[in-house]
CSV table of N, CA, C and O and ligand atoms in Angstrom, one decimal:
chain,number,residue,atom,x,y,z
T,232,UNK,N,17.5,-6.3,-30.9
T,232,UNK,CA,17.3,-5.2,-30.0
T,232,UNK,C,15.9,-5.2,-29.5
T,232,UNK,O,14.9,-5.3,-30.3
T,233,UNK,N,15.7,-5.0,-28.1
T,233,UNK,CA,14.4,-4.9,-27.6
T,233,UNK,C,13.8,-3.5,-27.7
T,233,UNK,O,14.5,-2.6,-27.2
T,234,UNK,N,12.7,-3.3,-28.3
T,234,UNK,CA,12.2,-1.9,-28.5
T,234,UNK,C,11.1,-1.6,-27.6
T,234,UNK,O,10.7,-0.4,-27.5
T,235,UNK,N,10.5,-2.5,-26.9
T,235,UNK,CA,9.4,-2.1,-26.0
T,235,UNK,C,8.6,-3.4,-25.6
T,235,UNK,O,9.1,-4.5,-25.8
T,236,UNK,N,7.5,-3.2,-25.1
T,236,UNK,CA,6.6,-4.3,-24.6
T,236,UNK,C,6.1,-5.1,-25.8
T,236,UNK,O,5.6,-4.5,-26.8
T,237,UNK,N,6.1,-6.4,-25.7
T,237,UNK,CA,5.4,-7.2,-26.7
T,237,UNK,C,4.0,-7.4,-26.2
T,237,UNK,O,3.7,-7.1,-25.0
T,238,UNK,N,3.2,-8.0,-27.0
T,238,UNK,CA,1.8,-8.3,-26.6
T,238,UNK,C,1.8,-9.3,-25.4
T,238,UNK,O,1.0,-9.1,-24.4
T,239,UNK,N,2.8,-10.2,-25.4
T,239,UNK,CA,2.8,-11.2,-24.3
T,239,UNK,C,3.2,-10.5,-22.9
T,239,UNK,O,2.7,-10.9,-21.9
T,240,UNK,N,4.1,-9.5,-23.0
T,240,UNK,CA,4.4,-8.8,-21.8
T,240,UNK,C,3.2,-8.1,-21.2
T,240,UNK,O,3.0,-8.2,-20.0
T,241,UNK,N,2.4,-7.6,-22.0
T,241,UNK,CA,1.2,-6.9,-21.5
T,241,UNK,C,0.2,-7.9,-20.9
T,241,UNK,O,-0.4,-7.7,-19.8
T,242,UNK,N,0.0,-9.1,-21.6
T,242,UNK,CA,-0.9,-10.1,-21.0
T,242,UNK,C,-0.4,-10.6,-19.7
T,242,UNK,O,-1.2,-10.7,-18.8
T,243,UNK,N,0.9,-10.9,-19.5
T,243,UNK,CA,1.3,-11.5,-18.3
T,243,UNK,C,1.2,-10.5,-17.1
T,243,UNK,O,1.1,-10.9,-16.0
T,244,UNK,N,1.2,-9.2,-17.5
T,244,UNK,CA,1.1,-8.2,-16.4
T,244,UNK,C,-0.3,-7.9,-16.0
T,244,UNK,O,-0.6,-7.3,-15.0
T,245,UNK,N,-1.3,-8.3,-16.9
T,245,UNK,CA,-2.7,-8.0,-16.6
T,245,UNK,C,-3.2,-8.9,-15.5
T,245,UNK,O,-3.0,-10.1,-15.5
T,246,UNK,N,-3.8,-8.3,-14.4
T,246,UNK,CA,-4.4,-9.1,-13.4
T,246,UNK,C,-5.5,-9.9,-13.9
T,246,UNK,O,-6.3,-9.5,-14.7
T,247,UNK,N,-5.6,-11.2,-13.4
T,247,UNK,CA,-6.7,-12.0,-13.8
T,247,UNK,C,-8.0,-11.5,-13.1
T,247,UNK,O,-8.0,-10.9,-12.1
T,248,UNK,N,-9.1,-11.9,-13.7
T,248,UNK,CA,-10.4,-11.5,-13.2
T,248,UNK,C,-10.6,-12.1,-11.7
T,248,UNK,O,-10.2,-13.2,-11.5
T,249,UNK,N,-11.0,-11.2,-10.8
T,249,UNK,CA,-11.2,-11.7,-9.5
T,249,UNK,C,-9.9,-11.6,-8.6
T,249,UNK,O,-9.9,-12.0,-7.5
T,250,UNK,N,-8.9,-11.0,-9.2
T,250,UNK,CA,-7.6,-10.8,-8.5
T,250,UNK,C,-7.5,-9.3,-8.1
T,250,UNK,O,-7.8,-8.5,-9.0
T,251,UNK,N,-7.1,-9.1,-6.9
T,251,UNK,CA,-6.9,-7.7,-6.6
T,251,UNK,C,-5.6,-7.5,-5.7
T,251,UNK,O,-5.3,-8.4,-4.9
T,252,UNK,N,-4.9,-6.4,-5.9
T,252,UNK,CA,-3.7,-6.1,-5.2
T,252,UNK,C,-3.8,-4.7,-4.7
T,252,UNK,O,-4.3,-3.8,-5.4
T,253,UNK,N,-3.2,-4.4,-3.6
T,253,UNK,CA,-3.1,-3.0,-3.1
T,253,UNK,C,-2.7,-2.9,-1.7
T,253,UNK,O,-2.6,-3.9,-1.0
T,254,UNK,N,-2.5,-1.7,-1.3
T,254,UNK,CA,-2.1,-1.4,0.1
T,254,UNK,C,-3.3,-1.4,1.0
T,254,UNK,O,-4.3,-0.7,0.7
T,255,UNK,N,-3.2,-2.0,2.2
T,255,UNK,CA,-4.2,-1.9,3.2
T,255,UNK,C,-3.4,-1.7,4.5
T,255,UNK,O,-2.3,-2.2,4.6
T,256,UNK,N,-4.0,-1.1,5.4
T,256,UNK,CA,-3.4,-0.9,6.7
T,256,UNK,C,-4.0,-1.8,7.7
T,256,UNK,O,-5.2,-1.8,7.9
T,257,UNK,N,-3.2,-2.7,8.3
T,257,UNK,CA,-3.8,-3.8,9.2
T,257,UNK,C,-3.2,-3.6,10.6
T,257,UNK,O,-2.1,-3.1,10.8
T,258,UNK,N,-4.0,-4.1,11.5
T,258,UNK,CA,-3.6,-4.1,12.9
T,258,UNK,C,-2.9,-5.5,13.2
T,258,UNK,O,-3.2,-6.5,12.7
T,259,UNK,N,-1.8,-5.4,14.1
T,259,UNK,CA,-1.1,-6.6,14.5
T,259,UNK,C,-2.0,-7.5,15.3
T,259,UNK,O,-3.0,-7.1,15.8
T,260,UNK,N,-1.5,-8.8,15.4
T,260,UNK,CA,-2.3,-9.8,16.2
T,260,UNK,C,-2.2,-9.5,17.7
T,260,UNK,O,-3.2,-9.1,18.2
T,261,UNK,N,-1.1,-9.8,18.3
T,261,UNK,CA,-1.0,-9.6,19.7
T,261,UNK,C,-0.6,-8.1,20.0
T,261,UNK,O,-1.3,-7.5,20.9
T,262,UNK,N,0.4,-7.6,19.3
T,262,UNK,CA,0.7,-6.2,19.5
T,262,UNK,C,-0.1,-5.4,18.5
T,262,UNK,O,-0.1,-5.6,17.3
T,263,UNK,N,-0.9,-4.5,19.0
T,263,UNK,CA,-2.0,-3.8,18.2
T,263,UNK,C,-1.5,-2.6,17.4
T,263,UNK,O,-2.1,-1.6,17.4
T,264,UNK,N,-0.3,-2.7,16.9
T,264,UNK,CA,0.3,-1.6,16.1
T,264,UNK,C,-0.3,-1.7,14.7
T,264,UNK,O,-0.7,-2.8,14.2
T,265,UNK,N,-0.4,-0.6,14.0
T,265,UNK,CA,-1.0,-0.6,12.6
T,265,UNK,C,0.2,-0.5,11.6
T,265,UNK,O,1.1,0.3,11.8
T,266,UNK,N,0.1,-1.4,10.6
T,266,UNK,CA,1.2,-1.5,9.6
T,266,UNK,C,0.5,-1.5,8.2
T,266,UNK,O,-0.5,-2.1,8.0
T,267,UNK,N,1.1,-0.8,7.3
T,267,UNK,CA,0.7,-0.8,5.9
T,267,UNK,C,1.4,-1.9,5.2
T,267,UNK,O,2.6,-2.0,5.2
T,268,UNK,N,0.6,-2.7,4.5
T,268,UNK,CA,1.1,-3.9,3.9
T,268,UNK,C,0.5,-4.0,2.5
T,268,UNK,O,-0.6,-3.5,2.2
T,269,UNK,N,1.3,-4.7,1.6
T,269,UNK,CA,0.8,-5.0,0.2
T,269,UNK,C,0.0,-6.3,0.2
T,269,UNK,O,0.5,-7.4,0.5
T,270,UNK,N,-1.3,-6.2,0.0
T,270,UNK,CA,-2.2,-7.4,0.0
T,270,UNK,C,-2.5,-7.9,-1.4
T,270,UNK,O,-2.6,-7.1,-2.4
T,271,UNK,N,-2.5,-9.2,-1.6
T,271,UNK,CA,-2.8,-9.8,-2.8
T,271,UNK,C,-4.0,-10.8,-2.6
T,271,UNK,O,-3.8,-11.8,-1.8
T,272,UNK,N,-5.1,-10.5,-3.3
T,272,UNK,CA,-6.2,-11.5,-3.2
T,272,UNK,C,-6.3,-12.2,-4.5
T,272,UNK,O,-6.5,-11.6,-5.6
T,273,UNK,N,-6.0,-13.5,-4.5
T,273,UNK,CA,-6.0,-14.3,-5.7
T,273,UNK,C,-6.6,-15.7,-5.4
T,273,UNK,O,-6.3,-16.3,-4.4
T,274,UNK,N,-7.5,-16.1,-6.3
T,274,UNK,CA,-8.3,-17.3,-6.0
T,274,UNK,C,-8.9,-17.2,-4.6
T,274,UNK,O,-9.6,-16.3,-4.3
T,275,UNK,N,-8.6,-18.2,-3.8
T,275,UNK,CA,-9.2,-18.2,-2.5
T,275,UNK,C,-8.2,-17.8,-1.4
T,275,UNK,O,-8.4,-18.2,-0.2
T,276,UNK,N,-7.2,-17.1,-1.8
T,276,UNK,CA,-6.1,-16.7,-0.8
T,276,UNK,C,-6.0,-15.2,-0.7
T,276,UNK,O,-6.0,-14.5,-1.7
T,277,UNK,N,-5.8,-14.8,0.5
T,277,UNK,CA,-5.5,-13.4,0.7
T,277,UNK,C,-4.1,-13.3,1.5
T,277,UNK,O,-4.0,-13.8,2.6
T,278,UNK,N,-3.1,-12.8,0.7
T,278,UNK,CA,-1.8,-12.8,1.3
T,278,UNK,C,-1.3,-11.4,1.5
T,278,UNK,O,-1.8,-10.5,0.8
T,279,UNK,N,-0.4,-11.2,2.4
T,279,UNK,CA,0.2,-9.8,2.5
T,279,UNK,C,1.7,-9.9,2.7
T,279,UNK,O,2.2,-10.8,3.2
T,280,UNK,N,2.3,-8.8,2.2
T,280,UNK,CA,3.8,-8.7,2.2
T,280,UNK,C,4.1,-7.4,2.8
T,280,UNK,O,3.3,-6.4,2.8
T,281,UNK,N,5.4,-7.3,3.2
T,281,UNK,CA,5.9,-6.0,3.8
T,281,UNK,C,5.7,-4.9,2.8
T,281,UNK,O,5.4,-3.8,3.1
T,282,UNK,N,6.0,-5.2,1.5
T,282,UNK,CA,5.9,-4.1,0.5
T,282,UNK,C,5.7,-4.8,-0.8
T,282,UNK,O,5.9,-6.0,-1.0
T,283,UNK,N,5.3,-4.0,-1.8
T,283,UNK,CA,5.0,-4.5,-3.1
T,283,UNK,C,6.2,-5.1,-3.8
T,283,UNK,O,6.1,-6.3,-4.2
T,284,UNK,N,7.3,-4.4,-3.9
T,284,UNK,CA,8.4,-4.9,-4.7
T,284,UNK,C,9.5,-5.4,-3.8
T,284,UNK,O,10.0,-6.6,-4.0
T,285,UNK,N,10.0,-4.6,-2.9
T,285,UNK,CA,11.2,-5.0,-2.2
T,285,UNK,C,11.0,-5.8,-0.9
T,285,UNK,O,12.0,-6.2,-0.3
T,286,UNK,N,9.8,-5.9,-0.5
T,286,UNK,CA,9.4,-6.7,0.7
T,286,UNK,C,10.2,-6.2,1.9
T,286,UNK,O,10.7,-6.9,2.7
T,287,UNK,N,10.3,-4.8,2.1
T,287,UNK,CA,11.0,-4.3,3.3
T,287,UNK,C,9.9,-3.8,4.2
T,287,UNK,O,8.7,-3.6,3.8
T,288,UNK,N,10.3,-3.6,5.5
T,288,UNK,CA,9.4,-3.2,6.5
T,288,UNK,C,9.0,-1.7,6.2
T,288,UNK,O,9.9,-0.9,6.0
T,289,UNK,N,7.7,-1.4,6.2
T,289,UNK,CA,7.3,0.0,6.0
T,289,UNK,C,7.0,0.6,7.3
T,289,UNK,O,6.6,-0.1,8.3
T,290,UNK,N,7.0,1.9,7.4
T,290,UNK,CA,6.7,2.5,8.7
T,290,UNK,C,5.2,2.6,8.9
T,290,UNK,O,4.5,2.6,7.9
T,291,UNK,N,4.8,2.7,10.1
T,291,UNK,CA,3.3,2.8,10.4
T,291,UNK,C,2.7,4.0,9.7
T,291,UNK,O,3.3,5.0,9.6
T,292,UNK,N,1.6,3.7,9.1
T,292,UNK,CA,1.0,4.7,8.2
T,292,UNK,C,-0.4,5.0,8.6
T,292,UNK,O,-1.2,5.6,7.8
T,293,UNK,N,-0.8,4.6,9.8
T,293,UNK,CA,-2.3,4.7,10.1
T,293,UNK,C,-2.8,6.1,10.2
T,293,UNK,O,-4.0,6.3,10.0
T,294,UNK,N,-1.9,7.1,10.4
T,294,UNK,CA,-2.4,8.5,10.5
T,294,UNK,C,-3.0,8.9,9.1
T,294,UNK,O,-3.8,9.9,9.1
T,295,UNK,N,-2.5,8.3,8.0
T,295,UNK,CA,-3.0,8.7,6.7
T,295,UNK,C,-4.3,8.0,6.4
T,295,UNK,O,-5.0,8.3,5.4
T,296,UNK,N,-4.7,7.0,7.2
T,296,UNK,CA,-5.9,6.2,6.8
T,296,UNK,C,-7.1,6.9,7.3
T,296,UNK,O,-7.2,7.6,8.3
T,297,UNK,N,-8.2,6.7,6.5
T,297,UNK,CA,-9.5,7.3,6.9
T,297,UNK,C,-10.3,6.2,7.4
T,297,UNK,O,-11.3,5.9,6.9
T,298,UNK,N,-9.9,5.6,8.4
T,298,UNK,CA,-10.6,4.5,9.1
T,298,UNK,C,-11.8,3.9,8.6
T,298,UNK,O,-12.9,4.0,9.2
T,299,UNK,N,-11.7,3.5,7.4
T,299,UNK,CA,-12.8,2.7,6.8
T,299,UNK,C,-12.4,1.2,7.1
T,299,UNK,O,-11.5,0.7,6.5
T,300,UNK,N,-13.1,0.6,8.0
T,300,UNK,CA,-12.5,-0.6,8.5
T,300,UNK,C,-13.4,-1.8,8.0
T,300,UNK,O,-14.6,-1.8,8.0
T,301,UNK,N,-12.7,-2.9,7.7
T,301,UNK,CA,-13.4,-4.1,7.3
T,301,UNK,C,-12.8,-5.2,8.2
T,301,UNK,O,-11.5,-5.3,8.3
T,302,UNK,N,-13.6,-5.9,8.9
T,302,UNK,CA,-13.1,-6.9,9.8
T,302,UNK,C,-13.2,-8.3,9.1
T,302,UNK,O,-14.3,-8.6,8.6
T,303,UNK,N,-12.1,-9.0,9.0
T,303,UNK,CA,-12.2,-10.3,8.4
T,303,UNK,C,-12.1,-11.3,9.5
T,303,UNK,O,-11.0,-11.4,10.2
T,304,UNK,N,-13.1,-12.1,9.7
T,304,UNK,CA,-13.2,-12.9,10.9
T,304,UNK,C,-12.9,-14.4,10.5
T,304,UNK,O,-13.6,-15.0,9.7
T,305,UNK,N,-11.8,-14.9,11.1
T,305,UNK,CA,-11.5,-16.3,10.9
T,305,UNK,C,-11.6,-17.0,12.3
T,305,UNK,O,-11.6,-16.3,13.3
T,306,UNK,N,-11.7,-18.3,12.3
T,306,UNK,CA,-11.8,-18.9,13.7
T,306,UNK,C,-10.7,-18.6,14.6
T,306,UNK,O,-10.9,-18.3,15.8
T,307,UNK,N,-9.5,-18.5,14.1
T,307,UNK,CA,-8.4,-18.2,15.0
T,307,UNK,C,-8.0,-16.7,15.2
T,307,UNK,O,-7.3,-16.4,16.1
T,308,UNK,N,-8.6,-15.9,14.3
T,308,UNK,CA,-8.2,-14.4,14.4
T,308,UNK,C,-9.1,-13.6,13.6
T,308,UNK,O,-9.6,-13.9,12.6
T,309,UNK,N,-9.4,-12.4,14.2
T,309,UNK,CA,-10.1,-11.4,13.4
T,309,UNK,C,-9.1,-10.3,12.9
T,309,UNK,O,-8.3,-9.8,13.8
T,310,UNK,N,-9.0,-10.1,11.6
T,310,UNK,CA,-8.1,-9.1,11.1
T,310,UNK,C,-8.9,-7.7,11.0
T,310,UNK,O,-10.0,-7.7,10.4
T,311,UNK,N,-8.3,-6.7,11.5
T,311,UNK,CA,-8.8,-5.3,11.4
T,311,UNK,C,-8.0,-4.6,10.4
T,311,UNK,O,-6.8,-4.5,10.5
T,312,UNK,N,-8.7,-4.1,9.4
T,312,UNK,CA,-8.0,-3.4,8.3
T,312,UNK,C,-8.7,-2.1,7.9
T,312,UNK,O,-9.9,-2.0,8.1
T,313,UNK,N,-7.9,-1.2,7.3
T,313,UNK,CA,-8.5,0.0,6.8
T,313,UNK,C,-7.8,0.5,5.6
T,313,UNK,O,-6.7,0.1,5.3
T,314,UNK,N,-8.6,1.3,4.9
T,314,UNK,CA,-8.1,1.9,3.6
T,314,UNK,C,-8.2,3.4,3.7
T,314,UNK,O,-8.8,3.9,4.7
T,315,UNK,N,-7.6,4.1,2.7
T,315,UNK,CA,-7.6,5.5,2.8
T,315,UNK,C,-8.9,6.1,2.3
T,315,UNK,O,-9.3,7.2,2.7
T,316,UNK,N,-9.6,5.4,1.5
T,316,UNK,CA,-10.9,5.9,1.0
T,316,UNK,C,-12.0,4.8,1.0
T,316,UNK,O,-11.7,3.6,1.0
T,317,UNK,N,-13.2,5.3,1.1
T,317,UNK,CA,-14.3,4.4,1.1
T,317,UNK,C,-14.5,3.6,-0.2
T,317,UNK,O,-14.9,2.5,-0.2
T,318,UNK,N,-14.0,4.2,-1.3
T,318,UNK,CA,-14.1,3.5,-2.6
T,318,UNK,C,-13.2,2.3,-2.6
T,318,UNK,O,-13.6,1.2,-3.0
T,319,UNK,N,-12.0,2.5,-2.1
T,319,UNK,CA,-11.1,1.3,-2.0
T,319,UNK,C,-11.6,0.2,-1.1
T,319,UNK,O,-11.6,-0.9,-1.4
T,320,UNK,N,-12.2,0.7,0.0
T,320,UNK,CA,-12.7,-0.3,0.9
T,320,UNK,C,-13.9,-1.1,0.3
T,320,UNK,O,-13.9,-2.3,0.4
T,321,UNK,N,-14.7,-0.4,-0.5
T,321,UNK,CA,-15.9,-1.0,-1.2
T,321,UNK,C,-15.4,-2.1,-2.2
T,321,UNK,O,-15.9,-3.1,-2.3
T,322,UNK,N,-14.3,-1.7,-2.9
T,322,UNK,CA,-13.8,-2.7,-3.9
T,322,UNK,C,-13.3,-4.0,-3.2
T,322,UNK,O,-13.6,-5.1,-3.7
T,323,UNK,N,-12.5,-3.8,-2.1
T,323,UNK,CA,-12.1,-5.0,-1.4
T,323,UNK,C,-13.2,-5.8,-0.9
T,323,UNK,O,-13.3,-7.1,-1.0
T,324,UNK,N,-14.2,-5.1,-0.2
T,324,UNK,CA,-15.3,-5.8,0.5
T,324,UNK,C,-16.1,-6.6,-0.6
T,324,UNK,O,-16.5,-7.7,-0.4
T,325,UNK,N,-16.4,-5.9,-1.7
T,325,UNK,CA,-17.3,-6.5,-2.7
T,325,UNK,C,-16.6,-7.8,-3.3
T,325,UNK,O,-17.2,-8.8,-3.4
T,326,UNK,N,-15.3,-7.7,-3.5
T,326,UNK,CA,-14.6,-8.8,-4.1
T,326,UNK,C,-14.5,-10.0,-3.1
T,326,UNK,O,-14.7,-11.2,-3.5
T,327,UNK,N,-14.2,-9.7,-1.9
T,327,UNK,CA,-14.1,-10.7,-0.9
T,327,UNK,C,-15.4,-11.4,-0.7
T,327,UNK,O,-15.6,-12.6,-0.6
T,328,UNK,N,-16.5,-10.6,-0.6
T,328,UNK,CA,-17.9,-11.1,-0.4
T,328,UNK,C,-18.2,-12.0,-1.6
T,328,UNK,O,-18.8,-13.1,-1.4
T,329,UNK,N,-17.9,-11.6,-2.8
T,329,UNK,CA,-18.2,-12.4,-4.0
T,329,UNK,C,-17.5,-13.7,-4.0
T,329,UNK,O,-18.1,-14.7,-4.3
T,330,UNK,N,-16.2,-13.7,-3.5
T,330,UNK,CA,-15.5,-15.0,-3.4
T,330,UNK,C,-16.1,-15.9,-2.4
T,330,UNK,O,-16.2,-17.1,-2.6
T,331,UNK,N,-16.5,-15.3,-1.3
T,331,UNK,CA,-17.1,-16.1,-0.2
T,331,UNK,C,-18.4,-16.8,-0.6
T,331,UNK,O,-18.6,-18.0,-0.5
T,332,UNK,N,-19.2,-16.0,-1.3
T,332,UNK,CA,-20.5,-16.5,-1.7
T,332,UNK,C,-20.3,-17.6,-2.8
T,332,UNK,O,-20.9,-18.6,-2.8
T,333,UNK,N,-19.3,-17.3,-3.7
T,333,UNK,CA,-19.0,-18.3,-4.8
T,333,UNK,C,-18.6,-19.6,-4.2
T,333,UNK,O,-18.9,-20.7,-4.6
T,334,UNK,N,-17.7,-19.5,-3.1
T,334,UNK,CA,-17.2,-20.7,-2.5
T,334,UNK,C,-18.3,-21.5,-1.8
T,334,UNK,O,-18.3,-22.7,-1.9
T,335,UNK,N,-19.3,-20.8,-1.2
T,335,UNK,CA,-20.4,-21.5,-0.6
T,335,UNK,C,-21.2,-22.2,-1.7
T,335,UNK,O,-21.6,-23.4,-1.6
T,336,UNK,N,-21.5,-21.5,-2.8
T,336,UNK,CA,-22.3,-22.1,-3.9
T,336,UNK,C,-21.6,-23.3,-4.4
T,336,UNK,O,-22.2,-24.3,-4.7
T,337,UNK,N,-20.3,-23.2,-4.5
T,337,UNK,CA,-19.5,-24.3,-5.1
T,337,UNK,C,-19.6,-25.5,-4.2
T,337,UNK,O,-19.8,-26.6,-4.6
T,338,UNK,N,-19.4,-25.2,-2.9
T,338,UNK,CA,-19.4,-26.4,-1.9
T,338,UNK,C,-20.8,-27.0,-1.9
T,338,UNK,O,-20.9,-28.2,-1.6
T,339,UNK,N,-21.9,-26.2,-2.2
T,339,UNK,CA,-23.2,-26.8,-2.2
T,339,UNK,C,-23.6,-27.3,-3.6
T,339,UNK,O,-24.7,-27.9,-3.8
T,340,UNK,N,-22.7,-27.1,-4.5
T,340,UNK,CA,-22.9,-27.5,-5.9
T,340,UNK,C,-24.1,-26.9,-6.5
T,340,UNK,O,-24.9,-27.5,-7.2
T,341,UNK,N,-24.3,-25.6,-6.2
T,341,UNK,CA,-25.5,-24.9,-6.7
T,341,UNK,C,-25.0,-24.2,-8.0
T,341,UNK,O,-24.0,-23.6,-8.1
T,342,UNK,N,-25.8,-24.3,-9.0
T,342,UNK,CA,-25.5,-23.7,-10.3
T,342,UNK,C,-26.6,-22.8,-10.8
T,342,UNK,O,-27.8,-23.0,-10.4
T,343,UNK,N,-26.3,-21.8,-11.5
T,343,UNK,CA,-27.3,-20.9,-12.1
T,343,UNK,C,-27.8,-21.6,-13.3
T,343,UNK,O,-27.1,-22.1,-14.2
T,344,UNK,N,-29.2,-21.7,-13.4
T,344,UNK,CA,-29.8,-22.3,-14.6
T,344,UNK,C,-30.8,-21.3,-15.2
T,344,UNK,O,-31.6,-20.8,-14.5
T,345,UNK,N,-30.6,-21.1,-16.4
T,345,UNK,CA,-31.5,-20.2,-17.1
T,345,UNK,C,-32.8,-20.9,-17.4
T,345,UNK,O,-32.9,-22.0,-17.9
T,346,UNK,N,-33.9,-20.2,-17.0
T,346,UNK,CA,-35.3,-20.8,-17.2
T,346,UNK,C,-35.9,-20.3,-18.5
T,346,UNK,O,-37.0,-20.6,-18.8
T,347,UNK,N,-35.2,-19.5,-19.3
T,347,UNK,CA,-35.8,-18.9,-20.5
T,347,UNK,C,-35.7,-19.9,-21.6
T,347,UNK,O,-34.8,-20.7,-21.7
K,156,4IP,C1,3.8,-6.6,15.0
K,156,4IP,O1,3.9,-5.4,15.6
K,156,4IP,C2,3.3,-6.3,13.5
K,156,4IP,O2,2.1,-5.6,13.6
K,156,4IP,C3,3.1,-7.7,12.8
K,156,4IP,O3,2.6,-7.4,11.5
K,156,4IP,C4,2.1,-8.6,13.6
K,156,4IP,O4,2.0,-9.8,12.9
K,156,4IP,C5,2.6,-8.8,15.0
K,156,4IP,O5,1.5,-9.5,15.6
K,156,4IP,C6,2.8,-7.5,15.7
K,156,4IP,O6,3.4,-7.8,17.0
K,156,4IP,P1,5.3,-4.6,15.8
K,156,4IP,O7,5.9,-4.6,14.4
K,156,4IP,O8,4.9,-3.3,16.3
K,156,4IP,O9,6.1,-5.5,16.7
K,156,4IP,P2,3.5,-7.6,10.3
K,156,4IP,O10,3.9,-9.1,10.2
K,156,4IP,O11,2.6,-7.3,9.1
K,156,4IP,O12,4.7,-6.7,10.5
K,156,4IP,P3,0.7,-10.3,12.1
K,156,4IP,O13,0.4,-11.6,12.7
K,156,4IP,O14,-0.4,-9.3,12.3
K,156,4IP,O15,1.2,-10.4,10.7
K,156,4IP,P4,1.9,-10.7,16.6
K,156,4IP,O16,0.6,-11.5,16.6
K,156,4IP,O17,3.0,-11.5,16.0
K,156,4IP,O18,2.2,-10.0,17.8
């Protein structure tokens, strides 16, 4: 009989370091409607889904958003996104910046060396 979570259950559910998931409200590409989507930032990929579990279309939610906007600029498109709070926005921005800086360091093969 299964009585509860095992240690393995807990480990597999724990997000790995540098991974973040959560709702962000994004603007459409050609049609500029705002949609709330479930975003997953993992390794060097930022993906979004209609919803966290069931992947269904959610209704526009931009009226709840406190327009803290972060623009993600790619050659082919700029993504406009917002969160409900500044704290949430800061978390996403810091993690994305950290990944971008790490990727640049990696591509230049720059390593931290302790001089002590
Ligand atoms: C859609 O608007 C949604 O915003 C889409 O986002 C978006 O695709 C579409 O952009 C935009 O037309 P309506 O639902 O009001 O028609 P989602 O896929 O998250 O529903 P993006 O490219 O932003 O994912 P275009 O570029 O397909 O028009």
